[in-house]
Amino acid sequence: MRARTRIARLAGALAHWGTVNLAHRGGGNIPGAVALRVDPGLVGELAGGLSPRVVVTGTNGKTTTTGLLADALAAGGQGVVCNRAGNNMESGIAAALVLADTGEKDERRAGCFECDELYTVRVLPAARPNALVLLNLFRDQLDRYGEIDHTQDVIAEALRRSPETALVYNADDPLCAAIADRVDNPGLPFGIDEPTDLEADRISDSRFCARCNTGLEYEYVHYGQLGRYRCPACGWERPALAFAAVNVTLTCGGFEFDVEDRRGDAVVHHHVRTRYSGLYMVYNVMAALAGCLATGGDVARFQEVLDAYEPASGRGKVFSLAGGREVASNLAKNPTGFNRMIQQVRAEDGRYLALFLNDNDADGHDVSWIWDIDLERLRDLSDLRLVCVGGTRREDMAVRVKYAELGAEVVLVDGVLDAVGLLPEGEKLHAIANYTAFPPVVDDLQNGTCSTEPQKWGRSVASVAPAAPGAAPVALDRPLRIVHLYPDALNLYGDGGNIASLSKRCAWRGIPARVDQVLMGSELDLSDADVVLLGGGADRDQLAVCHELQRQREKLAAYVSDGGVLLAICGGYQLLGHSYMMGSEQVEGLHILDLETVAGDTRLIGNVAIESAVCATPIVGFENHAGRTLLGAGEKPLGRALVTGTGNNGEDGGEGVLHDGVVGTYLHGPILPKNPGVTDWLIARALARRGEAVELAPLNDALETAAHDVALRIATRR
């Protein structure tokens, strides 16, 4: 070992001692960060003595899969160095290496490390692992990671810099398969090789071909974009599986399935039983088994390891409390993860639910993603009684629950024990929390310290949703037609919340309305449209929509010129102009509005607020865009930015565009649920265009106002 590395290890060990014994905090990343300052090459130097070396990355399931894989490697009798606590940046991996017991010189030790997706480009070239296990790619913390395309680029580059590393990847995810398609590393695809007959998620993160950008066709979908797919244009498809799960059966205690190792001439079968009911655990378990097989690990005791495994840091744990009460604690930090937890609540026919939402740095400050959670599926529960909401953005979560119309009482709480205090004896609470909200939930359940009395907001349907007493149903010759353009492609920023706001605020007033979706490949009919929504998406998806709309441009242009009401968000806003930038490429827009989007040096990211003539209160939302939009002389902005350096281009103080009945904006969050005044402006404008003299009855907007005020405080203190 180099002298510099020895000194770095000593410095890291001292930092760990001081952090634990003097600051009384967990060691975390600090020992690794200190050691790396002394020796930037420490990871490569210390990892080089480990064999085999495995790195696990992906959006969901990293900590669980890493723990399982480390236990499986250790079951063969060797020591394993692992960052089990989930500190998955380079400093966290360095800390695990620094603090590992050196053991005897002849001791054979393996390395198994969880790695943040964006840090693979630093860790792989240094550690040179035998295998990278790639679990899945879903949207997560868009204000930090950016679009999934960027994450794919980073992982692909990491693999190119470590060409001997085998890629063990989830081939059911076309976003993972696309990475394997781009690199020359040995590939070992795994997946579920049969339909599971589960409900597909309402939103997927991309179902477009990685080669030609045509919409993929699926033989079956498990959840999200995971399934068996094929491109009808170029023939790109899910690759042949090296490791395949078959005979997947849901039992009373979890799942049973067989993993077929198809690498050799003869198929080798491994039977697996899990104690977990979520299909995501089938993928995690299969990934751990595949990683073990790919690196020559002994899998003879894999089932024994699986039976003994307990998820880290209280994840998936059931706490038994006084009075026969139970609390199941679950971590979910993005729409796909949350939807998996919802499936578990449904499987148990839960009656009491607690949802905790934070927006700290580690969570991502943009909370739009909660509108892509399929909370509406909880309507199937036979007797859902209570939904508690907590965290720094609990008001946003309360609004989300309100619009899901679950029929349960909505209560704002300061902590999980407030929710427990409302739990009758003998009942079970399902607590779901995102990243930084989760540790306090577990700590409170372990320590038993109680918080303040919760604030009750009443039943979400009975007293929060309806219009003022006496509001009569509105008679229209036909329902208000709300058209959602291409939700199968443009769905990145919770646009379902904008549709929910429009449709629910009509329904609660007795205004008949219907929502029509126009999917990719469908003919566009706006002849009787009243409100049109054009949302935002990833670059590849937005380009596909641009091509789709260019051949039907005249229909949308005619609708706008006739005073049609249109809400265009982010990418949809850019599409309406003359051109926009996709990376370094200029893409021709629809030329419907006089505006142009050019490239910026940095992204404009954060909570923002604007003053607008559309409504009396400031409009709040979240922006995340690299483009700089410039309005033509005949266009006027939607509003004036209240935060310097935000808006269309960060310079002229304008945000969005207001063109007759068109509202174009970079604000999501999504924009309408927290800004009911904007929703009502769109509805009133649509009714007036039809010649309907309808006065919009007032609604109880207490929750919406609370969420708005939180967002406004955050925006104006930037």
XYZ file of C-alpha atoms in Angstrom:
718
model
C 0.000 0.000 0.000
C 1.306 3.466 -0.878
C 2.407 5.705 1.967
C -0.071 8.359 0.864
C -2.906 5.832 1.057
C -1.807 4.782 4.568
C -1.893 8.392 5.702
C -5.301 8.870 4.052
C -6.663 5.813 5.882
C -5.389 7.155 9.171
C -6.927 10.570 8.505
C -10.244 8.955 7.616
C -10.202 6.810 10.748
C -9.510 9.857 12.918
C -12.349 11.753 11.209
C -14.680 8.837 11.936
C -13.631 8.743 15.596
C -14.193 12.476 15.988
C -17.548 12.417 14.235
C -18.856 9.552 16.365
C -17.320 10.350 19.741
C -17.203 14.144 19.745
C -19.986 15.209 17.381
C -22.120 12.186 18.342
C -23.132 11.571 14.761
C -22.848 8.624 12.438
C -19.656 8.470 10.438
C -21.419 8.629 7.075
C -19.417 10.124 4.236
C -17.039 12.225 6.352
C -14.202 9.672 6.780
C -14.177 9.014 3.054
C -14.290 12.704 2.162
C -11.314 13.411 4.448
C -9.352 10.434 3.107
C -9.981 11.443 -0.511
C -8.623 14.924 0.184
C -5.372 13.282 1.267
C -5.310 10.651 -1.486
C -7.688 11.121 -4.456
C -6.623 7.691 -5.759
C -7.612 5.897 -2.555
C -10.643 4.030 -3.978
C -8.610 2.368 -6.700
C -5.733 1.552 -4.355
C -7.886 -0.070 -1.661
C -10.423 -1.725 -3.963
C -7.657 -3.325 -6.011
C -7.035 -5.918 -3.290
C -10.641 -7.111 -3.252
C -11.922 -9.978 -5.380
C -14.519 -10.123 -6.737
C -15.600 -6.488 -6.886
C -19.220 -5.600 -7.654
C -20.928 -2.205 -7.936
C -24.716 -1.862 -7.795
C -26.490 1.166 -9.275
C -29.915 2.217 -10.525
C -32.799 4.345 -9.321
C -34.688 2.005 -7.000
C -33.531 -0.937 -4.900
C -29.790 -0.208 -4.614
C -29.486 -0.597 -0.848
C -31.576 -3.765 -0.684
C -29.831 -5.432 -3.617
C -26.370 -4.457 -2.364
C -27.106 -5.888 1.080
C -28.425 -9.141 -0.350
C -25.517 -9.506 -2.757
C -22.957 -8.774 -0.030
C -24.544 -11.424 2.225
C -24.589 -13.908 -0.647
C -20.880 -13.351 -1.323
C -20.100 -13.634 2.396
C -22.029 -16.902 2.637
C -19.218 -18.525 0.693
C -16.898 -17.875 3.626
C -15.076 -14.741 2.513
C -15.083 -11.305 4.058
C -16.943 -8.546 2.235
C -16.313 -4.803 2.298
C -19.633 -3.027 1.744
C -21.220 0.407 2.284
C -24.378 -1.124 3.777
C -25.699 2.134 5.240
C -26.417 3.452 1.748
C -23.746 6.182 1.648
C -23.380 5.727 -2.085
C -21.349 8.652 -3.369
C -17.609 8.304 -3.928
C -16.920 9.489 -0.383
C -19.289 6.868 1.054
C -17.541 4.079 -0.836
C -14.171 5.479 0.236
C -15.384 5.507 3.858
C -16.334 1.821 3.646
C -12.873 0.994 2.296
C -11.065 3.150 4.859
C -12.917 1.686 7.824
C -12.828 -1.946 6.684
C -10.911 -4.307 8.936
C -7.699 -5.176 7.134
C -7.793 -8.745 8.447
C -5.074 -11.279 7.783
C -2.858 -10.839 4.749
C -4.032 -14.064 3.170
C -7.717 -13.450 3.842
C -9.752 -13.349 0.634
C -12.186 -10.454 0.679
C -14.787 -9.277 -1.794
C -16.068 -5.765 -2.422
C -19.751 -4.982 -2.917
C -20.652 -1.318 -3.228
C -23.828 0.648 -3.788
C -23.145 3.613 -6.052
C -25.181 6.685 -6.924
C -25.820 6.725 -10.671
C -24.002 10.009 -11.270
C -20.942 8.824 -9.333
C -20.432 5.691 -11.424
C -18.275 7.733 -13.786
C -15.833 8.324 -10.907
C -16.114 4.987 -9.097
C -15.959 2.485 -11.978
C -12.701 3.715 -13.535
C -11.117 3.707 -10.066
C -12.452 0.442 -8.632
C -12.500 -1.522 -11.929
C -15.240 -3.873 -10.692
C -15.783 -7.284 -12.201
C -19.451 -6.416 -12.630
C -21.809 -3.457 -12.546
C -25.351 -4.474 -11.607
C -27.797 -2.010 -13.194
C -31.255 -2.338 -11.614
C -33.531 0.172 -13.359
C -33.797 3.812 -14.403
C -36.749 5.925 -13.332
C -37.159 9.670 -12.958
C -35.769 10.760 -9.616
C -34.769 14.201 -8.320
C -34.966 15.857 -11.730
C -33.523 19.081 -10.333
C -30.356 17.154 -9.415
C -30.077 14.342 -11.948
C -31.681 16.092 -14.894
C -33.471 13.990 -17.464
C -32.903 10.236 -17.616
C -30.977 10.713 -20.876
C -28.242 12.418 -18.850
C -28.099 9.560 -16.344
C -27.797 7.079 -19.214
C -24.914 9.091 -20.684
C -23.054 9.080 -17.362
C -23.392 5.326 -16.806
C -22.404 4.551 -20.403
C -19.303 6.718 -20.065
C -18.431 4.988 -16.765
C -18.561 1.618 -18.505
C -16.421 2.843 -21.386
C -13.777 3.890 -18.858
C -13.869 0.412 -17.290
C -14.104 -1.829 -20.374
C -13.428 -5.092 -18.541
C -16.463 -4.606 -16.270
C -19.383 -6.886 -17.136
C -22.776 -5.185 -17.226
C -25.426 -7.222 -15.398
C -28.557 -5.301 -16.307
C -32.327 -5.378 -16.113
C -33.246 -6.042 -19.727
C -36.954 -5.557 -18.981
C -36.150 -1.843 -18.689
C -35.523 -0.415 -22.179
C -33.618 2.459 -20.590
C -31.100 -0.028 -19.146
C -31.004 -2.090 -22.330
C -30.237 1.091 -24.264
C -27.051 1.552 -22.219
C -25.966 -2.019 -22.940
C -26.626 -1.303 -26.615
C -24.190 1.633 -26.544
C -21.150 0.033 -24.896
C -18.783 -2.839 -25.702
C -18.668 -4.249 -22.157
C -19.721 -7.881 -21.728
C -23.481 -7.911 -21.114
C -25.513 -10.236 -18.912
C -29.213 -9.303 -19.172
C -31.784 -10.453 -16.598
C -35.563 -10.127 -16.515
C -38.946 -11.709 -15.865
C -39.659 -13.908 -18.861
C -43.435 -14.118 -18.594
C -46.418 -11.844 -17.928
C -47.251 -11.274 -14.270
C -50.776 -9.937 -14.930
C -50.333 -6.953 -12.634
C -51.681 -3.466 -13.317
C -49.345 -1.298 -15.357
C -48.576 2.128 -13.905
C -50.457 5.103 -15.317
C -47.142 6.814 -16.061
C -43.955 5.276 -17.452
C -40.637 7.040 -17.855
C -40.070 6.201 -21.502
C -41.394 3.672 -23.944
C -39.510 4.841 -27.025
C -36.957 2.952 -29.077
C -33.357 3.750 -28.170
C -32.287 3.449 -31.805
C -34.985 5.160 -33.888
C -37.249 6.848 -31.278
C -40.388 5.019 -32.439
C -42.907 4.100 -29.756
C -42.218 0.597 -28.421
C -44.819 -2.154 -28.568
C -45.178 -4.338 -25.480
C -46.185 -7.978 -25.253
C -46.685 -7.362 -21.527
C -45.815 -4.709 -18.927
C -44.949 -5.431 -15.296
C -44.841 -1.828 -14.081
C -43.428 1.481 -15.258
C -41.676 0.803 -18.554
C -40.574 -2.688 -17.454
C -41.744 -5.582 -19.608
C -41.183 -7.327 -22.927
C -40.928 -4.783 -25.738
C -40.121 -4.495 -29.410
C -39.767 -1.607 -31.821
C -42.156 -2.014 -34.767
C -39.963 0.182 -36.979
C -36.391 -1.079 -36.602
C -36.873 -4.332 -34.706
C -34.878 -3.388 -31.588
C -36.211 -5.527 -28.744
C -35.558 -6.850 -25.282
C -32.418 -8.979 -25.611
C -32.279 -12.694 -24.901
C -31.964 -13.170 -21.146
C -28.909 -14.656 -19.458
C -30.859 -14.910 -16.198
C -34.634 -15.301 -16.439
C -37.303 -15.427 -13.747
C -40.106 -17.854 -14.614
C -43.006 -19.464 -12.768
C -43.477 -16.274 -10.732
C -46.189 -16.992 -8.165
C -47.618 -14.727 -5.481
C -48.049 -16.668 -2.246
C -49.525 -15.699 1.113
C -46.012 -14.881 2.353
C -44.452 -13.274 -0.719
C -43.276 -14.559 -4.101
C -41.853 -17.843 -5.324
C -40.100 -18.157 -8.672
C -37.332 -19.935 -10.553
C -34.275 -18.177 -11.923
C -32.932 -19.886 -15.012
C -29.223 -19.430 -15.683
C -29.176 -19.676 -19.469
C -25.521 -18.868 -20.073
C -24.401 -22.408 -20.815
C -25.589 -25.209 -23.044
C -27.717 -26.574 -20.210
C -30.095 -24.334 -18.274
C -29.423 -24.281 -14.512
C -32.443 -23.681 -12.266
C -32.398 -21.855 -8.927
C -35.645 -21.868 -6.931
C -36.232 -18.744 -4.835
C -38.780 -17.821 -2.146
C -39.159 -14.271 -0.830
C -40.996 -12.944 2.213
C -41.923 -9.754 0.351
C -45.043 -9.254 -1.746
C -43.875 -6.452 -4.050
C -42.841 -7.402 -7.572
C -39.959 -4.942 -7.214
C -38.452 -7.399 -4.719
C -38.487 -10.109 -7.372
C -36.226 -7.848 -9.439
C -33.995 -6.995 -6.458
C -33.579 -10.640 -5.487
C -32.960 -11.708 -9.071
C -30.370 -8.937 -9.500
C -28.526 -10.065 -6.348
C -28.546 -13.686 -7.506
C -27.420 -12.698 -11.010
C -24.618 -10.547 -9.575
C -23.454 -13.430 -7.418
C -23.508 -15.881 -10.336
C -21.791 -13.426 -12.668
C -18.848 -12.956 -10.285
C -18.387 -16.618 -9.445
C -20.010 -16.463 -6.027
C -21.322 -19.550 -4.239
C -25.135 -19.510 -4.493
C -25.698 -22.792 -2.647
C -26.785 -20.844 0.448
C -28.592 -18.033 -1.370
C -32.036 -19.042 -0.079
C -30.663 -19.207 3.447
C -29.262 -15.706 3.008
C -32.577 -14.477 1.660
C -34.508 -15.962 4.575
C -32.244 -14.192 7.081
C -32.056 -10.834 5.315
C -33.552 -7.768 6.981
C -33.842 -4.535 4.959
C -31.506 -1.760 6.063
C -32.458 1.220 8.233
C -36.013 0.128 9.000
C -37.108 -0.239 5.379
C -40.044 -2.584 5.114
C -40.030 -3.151 8.872
C -43.191 -3.663 10.927
C -43.056 -2.028 14.374
C -45.257 -3.501 17.123
C -46.557 -0.830 19.488
C -48.839 -0.622 22.511
C -52.445 -1.702 22.200
C -51.752 -4.182 19.429
C -51.001 -1.359 16.986
C -48.552 -1.912 14.149
C -46.725 0.438 11.816
C -45.161 -0.688 8.542
C -42.404 1.730 7.507
C -41.543 2.027 3.829
C -39.209 4.252 1.822
C -40.378 5.609 -1.551
C -38.627 8.501 -3.259
C -40.106 8.641 -6.759
C -43.369 7.764 -8.544
C -42.408 4.187 -9.390
C -41.267 3.422 -5.864
C -44.374 5.013 -4.359
C -46.616 3.038 -6.698
C -44.994 -0.200 -5.538
C -45.817 0.751 -1.933
C -49.399 1.540 -2.923
C -49.664 -1.949 -4.385
C -48.618 -3.364 -1.012
C -51.200 -1.275 0.830
C -53.835 -2.537 -1.585
C -52.690 -6.125 -1.133
C -53.288 -5.787 2.611
C -56.518 -3.778 2.183
C -55.096 -1.100 4.453
C -57.303 1.287 6.407
C -54.794 3.764 7.871
C -52.117 5.500 5.830
C -49.419 8.084 6.567
C -47.523 9.855 3.775
C -44.427 11.966 4.494
C -42.955 14.317 1.889
C -39.783 16.374 2.269
C -38.080 18.654 -0.262
C -34.577 18.858 1.161
C -31.479 18.786 -1.039
C -31.232 15.000 -0.943
C -34.918 14.646 -1.887
C -34.978 17.120 -4.749
C -36.802 20.412 -4.329
C -39.351 19.723 -7.074
C -42.388 17.870 -5.675
C -44.294 17.628 -8.984
C -43.680 13.883 -9.009
C -46.315 13.161 -6.362
C -48.949 13.777 -9.050
C -47.577 10.806 -10.965
C -48.306 8.505 -8.020
C -51.378 6.370 -8.651
C -53.095 7.304 -5.381
C -56.445 6.833 -7.098
C -55.899 3.072 -6.903
C -56.495 3.323 -3.158
C -60.154 3.959 -3.930
C -60.378 0.172 -4.312
C -59.753 -0.308 -0.597
C -62.854 -1.493 1.196
C -62.551 0.793 4.231
C -59.814 3.434 4.030
C -60.464 5.634 7.055
C -57.530 7.985 7.593
C -54.691 9.512 5.579
C -52.131 11.457 7.607
C -49.662 13.709 5.792
C -46.414 15.107 7.143
C -43.027 16.478 6.158
C -41.811 19.835 4.899
C -44.259 19.715 1.982
C -47.176 18.078 3.751
C -49.582 20.670 2.347
C -48.714 19.576 -1.194
C -49.326 15.960 -0.264
C -52.646 16.923 1.345
C -53.763 18.569 -1.914
C -52.715 15.445 -3.802
C -54.817 13.283 -1.483
C -57.750 15.675 -1.801
C -57.802 15.419 -5.595
C -57.538 11.623 -5.417
C -60.944 11.676 -3.673
C -60.211 8.722 -1.413
C -63.108 9.460 0.922
C -60.858 9.288 3.992
C -60.126 11.881 6.630
C -57.049 13.989 5.809
C -54.944 15.046 8.793
C -51.777 17.144 8.814
C -49.257 15.795 11.346
C -45.833 16.792 12.610
C -44.551 13.231 12.951
C -45.479 9.580 12.638
C -46.401 9.276 16.309
C -49.137 11.855 15.774
C -50.593 9.421 13.265
C -50.123 6.533 15.685
C -52.053 8.536 18.280
C -55.050 8.526 15.925
C -54.779 4.779 15.343
C -57.335 2.594 17.155
C -56.057 -0.407 19.086
C -55.343 -3.455 16.998
C -54.993 -1.503 13.740
C -52.056 -1.194 11.338
C -50.658 2.023 9.891
C -48.826 1.999 6.573
C -46.226 4.803 6.699
C -44.584 5.776 3.400
C -41.889 8.445 3.382
C -39.423 9.851 0.890
C -35.674 10.039 1.350
C -34.980 12.466 4.216
C -38.443 12.056 5.696
C -37.869 8.344 6.284
C -35.151 8.319 9.007
C -37.222 10.493 11.403
C -40.157 8.112 10.943
C -37.991 5.150 11.935
C -36.338 7.066 14.803
C -39.709 8.099 16.249
C -41.028 4.554 16.045
C -37.903 3.197 17.727
C -37.632 5.887 20.392
C -41.333 6.458 21.045
C -41.170 10.248 21.533
C -44.481 11.992 20.786
C -44.996 15.246 18.909
C -47.692 17.908 19.111
C -51.421 17.489 18.624
C -52.189 17.039 14.900
C -54.215 19.560 12.975
C -57.372 18.131 11.393
C -58.652 19.390 8.079
C -61.830 17.299 7.840
C -62.960 14.783 5.282
C -61.461 15.406 1.865
C -64.673 14.765 -0.051
C -67.393 15.659 2.431
C -66.209 19.088 3.555
C -63.144 20.083 1.531
C -64.020 19.439 -2.097
C -67.588 20.671 -2.840
C -68.636 24.140 -3.865
C -70.338 26.611 -1.553
C -73.795 25.550 -0.329
C -76.530 26.203 -2.846
C -74.397 25.854 -5.970
C -76.685 24.335 -8.625
C -75.526 21.993 -11.402
C -74.666 23.803 -14.625
C -76.612 22.857 -17.740
C -74.504 22.683 -20.913
C -75.484 21.353 -24.323
C -72.389 19.142 -24.127
C -69.695 18.602 -21.479
C -66.640 20.806 -21.380
C -64.075 18.837 -23.387
C -60.580 18.806 -21.856
C -57.994 17.378 -24.259
C -54.713 16.040 -22.882
C -52.166 15.822 -25.693
C -49.762 12.858 -25.668
C -49.675 11.936 -21.966
C -47.886 8.738 -23.032
C -44.867 10.862 -23.993
C -45.117 14.279 -22.304
C -45.583 13.348 -18.647
C -42.441 14.525 -16.904
C -43.722 17.148 -14.500
C -46.949 15.875 -12.973
C -49.240 17.032 -15.767
C -51.870 14.647 -14.429
C -52.266 17.158 -11.608
C -53.198 19.868 -14.088
C -55.823 17.610 -15.649
C -57.124 16.671 -12.184
C -57.388 20.324 -11.198
C -59.384 21.209 -14.323
C -61.724 18.219 -14.175
C -62.301 18.184 -10.399
C -62.944 21.917 -10.113
C -65.542 21.547 -12.847
C -67.120 18.491 -11.207
C -67.236 20.075 -7.749
C -69.204 22.973 -9.256
C -71.591 20.756 -11.164
C -70.064 21.704 -14.524
C -70.155 18.655 -16.800
C -66.698 17.904 -18.202
C -64.861 15.026 -19.795
C -61.175 14.346 -20.393
C -59.969 12.934 -23.706
C -56.424 11.695 -24.178
C -54.738 11.987 -27.549
C -52.008 9.332 -27.660
C -49.055 9.028 -29.985
C -50.186 7.918 -33.431
C -53.768 9.167 -32.966
C -55.456 11.727 -35.166
C -55.853 15.119 -33.556
C -59.438 16.361 -33.340
C -59.830 19.776 -31.721
C -63.092 20.714 -33.427
C -65.028 20.701 -30.149
C -62.111 21.052 -27.703
C -62.559 23.549 -24.880
C -59.279 23.275 -22.949
C -56.084 21.675 -24.286
C -53.066 20.645 -22.218
C -49.635 20.184 -23.810
C -47.129 19.086 -21.178
C -43.396 18.564 -20.873
C -41.197 15.539 -21.433
C -37.650 14.286 -21.843
C -35.746 15.418 -24.929
C -36.263 12.168 -26.845
C -39.966 12.034 -26.044
C -40.452 15.724 -26.810
C -38.802 15.266 -30.206
C -41.194 12.415 -31.018
C -44.159 14.654 -30.112
C -42.713 17.488 -32.185
C -42.667 15.230 -35.254
C -46.185 14.013 -34.422
C -47.542 17.558 -34.194
C -45.731 18.921 -37.222
C -47.856 16.771 -39.504
C -51.008 18.035 -37.739
C -49.802 21.559 -37.066
C -52.658 23.317 -38.884
C -55.245 21.799 -36.541
C -53.532 23.170 -33.433
C -52.777 26.507 -35.121
C -56.424 26.909 -36.134
C -57.552 26.125 -32.584
C -55.247 28.797 -31.154
C -56.223 31.422 -33.754
C -59.886 30.792 -32.904
C -59.267 31.790 -29.279
C -58.901 28.213 -28.019
C -57.787 27.746 -24.418
C -54.403 26.018 -24.217
C -52.060 25.392 -21.305
C -48.525 24.550 -22.494
C -45.922 23.515 -19.925
C -42.137 23.594 -20.309
C -41.349 21.490 -23.410
C -44.876 21.992 -24.705
C -44.382 25.754 -24.331
C -41.150 25.598 -26.335
C -42.822 23.557 -29.088
C -45.268 26.372 -29.842
C -42.461 28.682 -30.979
C -40.240 28.847 -34.029
C -37.470 26.589 -32.718
C -35.910 25.173 -29.579
C -32.656 23.453 -28.676
C -32.177 19.743 -27.997
C -28.611 19.646 -26.759
C -26.614 21.360 -29.466
C -29.228 20.636 -32.138
C -31.790 23.235 -33.198
C -35.247 21.687 -33.652
C -37.919 23.425 -35.706
C -41.023 24.213 -33.681
C -44.649 24.652 -34.715
C -44.483 28.412 -35.463
C -47.800 29.005 -33.678
C -46.499 31.699 -31.304
C -43.831 34.302 -31.966
C -41.151 33.030 -29.608
C -37.857 31.216 -29.867
C -35.829 29.149 -27.406
C -32.041 29.245 -27.539
C -29.441 27.393 -25.506
C -28.338 28.630 -22.113
C -25.023 28.031 -20.359
C -26.714 26.744 -17.202
C -30.087 25.399 -16.134
C -32.577 27.648 -14.352
C -33.738 25.506 -11.446
C -35.799 26.256 -8.353
C -39.066 27.404 -6.829
C -40.298 30.613 -8.428
C -43.215 33.023 -8.233
C -44.669 35.538 -10.679
C -47.223 38.336 -10.636
C -49.792 37.898 -13.393
C -53.010 39.488 -14.570
C -54.522 35.995 -14.760
C -55.161 35.782 -10.996
C -55.057 37.966 -7.912
C -52.362 36.065 -6.014
C -48.821 35.356 -7.234
C -48.496 32.204 -9.315
C -46.054 29.715 -7.774
C -44.266 26.793 -9.320
C -40.948 25.138 -10.023
C -38.738 25.748 -13.045
C -36.100 23.397 -14.453
C -34.946 24.305 -17.951
C -31.759 24.947 -19.879
C -33.440 26.800 -22.744
C -33.740 30.579 -22.793
C -37.021 31.665 -24.350
C -37.249 35.023 -26.092
C -40.678 36.501 -26.897
C -41.352 38.336 -30.157
C -42.485 41.951 -30.191
C -46.147 40.987 -30.419
C -46.140 38.578 -27.478
C -46.471 39.410 -23.793
C -45.289 37.339 -20.814
C -47.651 35.501 -18.523
C -46.233 37.470 -15.634
C -43.359 39.264 -13.969
C -40.880 37.134 -12.051
C -40.650 37.924 -8.335
C -37.291 36.168 -8.093
C -34.343 37.724 -9.916
C -32.692 35.508 -12.503
C -35.702 33.254 -13.110
C -38.367 33.005 -15.778
C -38.136 32.745 -19.547
C -34.462 33.570 -19.801
C -33.317 34.832 -16.399
C -32.679 38.321 -17.756
C -35.752 40.265 -18.902
C -37.913 39.445 -15.834
C -40.716 37.854 -17.840
C -42.068 34.354 -17.340
C -44.135 32.404 -19.828
C -46.441 33.824 -22.460
C -50.079 34.935 -22.437
C -51.492 34.920 -25.958
C -55.266 35.278 -26.119
C -56.433 31.978 -24.572
C -52.949 30.432 -24.520
C -50.930 30.173 -21.307
C -47.371 28.999 -21.900
C -45.100 28.625 -18.891
C -42.043 26.910 -17.477
C -43.791 26.579 -14.122
C -44.713 23.105 -13.010
C -45.279 21.756 -9.533
C -47.747 21.126 -11.196
C -48.975 24.673 -11.728
C -52.765 24.324 -11.435
C -53.438 22.522 -8.109
C -51.473 25.125 -6.110
C -52.816 28.003 -8.194
C -56.594 27.494 -8.361
C -56.978 31.019 -9.716
C -55.181 29.963 -12.908
C -57.380 26.867 -13.200
C -60.513 28.947 -12.817
C -59.261 31.467 -15.399
C -58.868 28.643 -17.929
C -62.318 27.212 -17.133
C -64.020 30.613 -17.283
C -62.267 31.462 -20.540
C -63.360 28.158 -22.094
C -66.984 28.658 -21.039
C -67.011 32.237 -22.350
C -65.638 31.070 -25.712
C -68.688 28.816 -25.971
C -71.005 31.673 -25.085
C -71.917 30.161 -21.709
C -72.664 32.800 -19.066
C -71.567 30.753 -16.041
C -70.415 32.317 -12.800
C -67.945 29.972 -11.133
C -69.152 29.074 -7.655
C -66.480 29.469 -4.942
C -64.770 26.337 -3.644
C -63.137 25.546 -0.327
C -59.506 26.127 -1.289
C -57.996 25.961 2.204
C -55.606 23.150 1.332
C -54.645 24.652 -2.011
C -53.974 28.009 -0.349
C -51.811 26.378 2.320
C -49.704 24.586 -0.309
C -49.484 27.802 -2.346
C -48.284 29.820 0.635
C -45.557 27.290 1.486
C -44.294 27.398 -2.117
C -44.418 31.209 -2.153
C -42.342 31.432 1.043
C -39.743 29.055 -0.386
C -39.578 30.929 -3.703
C -39.277 34.447 -2.303
C -36.537 33.587 0.188
C -34.190 32.411 -2.599
